[in-house]
Amino acid sequence: MRKIELSLFALLIMLLLVPVHSVLAVSASSPLYTHFVYMLGHANYFHWAVNAVSILCLIPLYTARRMTIAYTASVLLSFIPSSRIPHPESIPIVGASVIVCFFV
């Protein structure tokens, strides 16, 4: 498959997961599996749309190596609690924005 087809497929999966975003959200007190899947869920359809446009604009930058590094970095970053937020464990994080920021 070409990069555009894979990207569109991934965006479709993410769109279908918007209603269950609370199951995929990650925070300091969340289950371990959420650290590996939180970037597939989105808080709402607008959040998904912004990430979708960004992902489609960045397609020329995608390589298997870069995607692996971006995914690994997003998983590792999810384990770092934010010290600036009074109760970081109560604010869940969800969405592919961290991967988009990696490519930007």
mmCIF file of C-alpha atoms in Angstrom, residues 5-75:
data_model
loop_
_atom_site.group_PDB
_atom_site.id
_atom_site.type_symbol
_atom_site.label_atom_id
_atom_site.label_comp_id
_atom_site.label_asym_id
_atom_site.label_seq_id
_atom_site.Cartn_x
_atom_site.Cartn_y
_atom_site.Cartn_z
ATOM 1 C CA GLU A 5 -3.755 4.735 1.441
ATOM 2 C CA LEU A 6 -2.239 3.731 4.774
ATOM 3 C CA SER A 7 -2.790 7.221 6.151
ATOM 4 C CA LEU A 8 -6.432 7.272 5.054
ATOM 5 C CA PHE A 9 -6.975 3.829 6.571
ATOM 6 C CA ALA A 10 -5.424 4.946 9.872
ATOM 7 C CA LEU A 11 -7.550 8.102 9.878
ATOM 8 C CA LEU A 12 -10.697 6.032 9.302
ATOM 9 C CA ILE A 13 -9.831 3.799 12.258
ATOM 10 C CA MET A 14 -9.195 6.878 14.398
ATOM 11 C CA LEU A 15 -12.517 8.383 13.301
ATOM 12 C CA LEU A 16 -14.370 5.240 14.339
ATOM 13 C CA LEU A 17 -12.682 5.353 17.760
ATOM 14 C CA VAL A 18 -13.760 8.928 18.628
ATOM 15 C CA PRO A 19 -16.829 7.731 20.621
ATOM 16 C CA VAL A 20 -14.641 5.528 22.856
ATOM 17 C CA HIS A 21 -11.903 8.084 23.495
ATOM 18 C CA SER A 22 -12.264 7.792 27.278
ATOM 19 C CA VAL A 23 -11.172 4.127 27.117
ATOM 20 C CA LEU A 24 -8.026 5.069 25.172
ATOM 21 C CA ALA A 25 -7.010 8.175 27.129
ATOM 22 C CA VAL A 26 -3.791 7.984 29.119
ATOM 23 C CA SER A 27 -2.934 9.559 32.437
ATOM 24 C CA ALA A 28 -0.620 8.756 35.331
ATOM 25 C CA SER A 29 -3.196 6.390 36.861
ATOM 26 C CA SER A 30 -4.374 4.724 33.643
ATOM 27 C CA PRO A 31 -3.833 1.060 32.679
ATOM 28 C CA LEU A 32 -0.608 0.158 30.884
ATOM 29 C CA TYR A 33 -2.265 -0.592 27.523
ATOM 30 C CA THR A 34 -3.446 3.024 27.189
ATOM 31 C CA HIS A 35 0.153 4.220 26.827
ATOM 32 C CA PHE A 36 0.368 2.262 23.572
ATOM 33 C CA VAL A 37 -3.001 3.215 22.033
ATOM 34 C CA TYR A 38 -3.885 6.708 23.279
ATOM 35 C CA MET A 39 -2.824 8.326 19.994
ATOM 36 C CA LEU A 40 -5.581 6.422 18.159
ATOM 37 C CA GLY A 41 -8.386 8.065 20.138
ATOM 38 C CA HIS A 42 -9.483 11.686 19.870
ATOM 39 C CA ALA A 43 -11.505 13.837 22.261
ATOM 40 C CA ASN A 44 -14.032 14.908 19.618
ATOM 41 C CA TYR A 45 -14.534 15.117 15.856
ATOM 42 C CA PHE A 46 -12.923 18.564 15.592
ATOM 43 C CA HIS A 47 -9.788 17.255 17.343
ATOM 44 C CA TRP A 48 -9.756 14.325 14.919
ATOM 45 C CA ALA A 49 -10.207 16.637 11.907
ATOM 46 C CA VAL A 50 -7.291 18.883 12.904
ATOM 47 C CA ASN A 51 -5.026 15.856 13.350
ATOM 48 C CA ALA A 52 -6.298 14.327 10.096
ATOM 49 C CA VAL A 53 -5.462 17.444 8.061
ATOM 50 C CA SER A 54 -2.041 17.628 9.708
ATOM 51 C CA ILE A 55 -1.313 13.966 9.038
ATOM 52 C CA LEU A 56 -2.312 14.289 5.384
ATOM 53 C CA CYS A 57 -0.146 17.409 4.951
ATOM 54 C CA LEU A 58 2.870 15.626 6.403
ATOM 55 C CA ILE A 59 2.664 12.451 4.262
ATOM 56 C CA PRO A 60 5.841 13.280 2.269
ATOM 57 C CA LEU A 61 7.861 13.074 5.500
ATOM 58 C CA TYR A 62 6.718 9.570 6.465
ATOM 59 C CA THR A 63 9.130 6.668 6.393
ATOM 60 C CA ALA A 64 8.896 3.434 8.353
ATOM 61 C CA ARG A 65 11.872 4.459 10.478
ATOM 62 C CA ARG A 66 10.482 7.903 11.289
ATOM 63 C CA MET A 67 7.040 6.498 12.132
ATOM 64 C CA THR A 68 8.616 3.931 14.453
ATOM 65 C CA ILE A 69 10.628 6.643 16.201
ATOM 66 C CA ALA A 70 7.571 8.927 16.470
ATOM 67 C CA TYR A 71 5.406 6.131 17.895
ATOM 68 C CA THR A 72 8.105 5.062 20.371
ATOM 69 C CA ALA A 73 8.643 8.655 21.471
ATOM 70 C CA SER A 74 4.902 9.170 21.974
ATOM 71 C CA VAL A 75 4.698 6.042 24.130
#
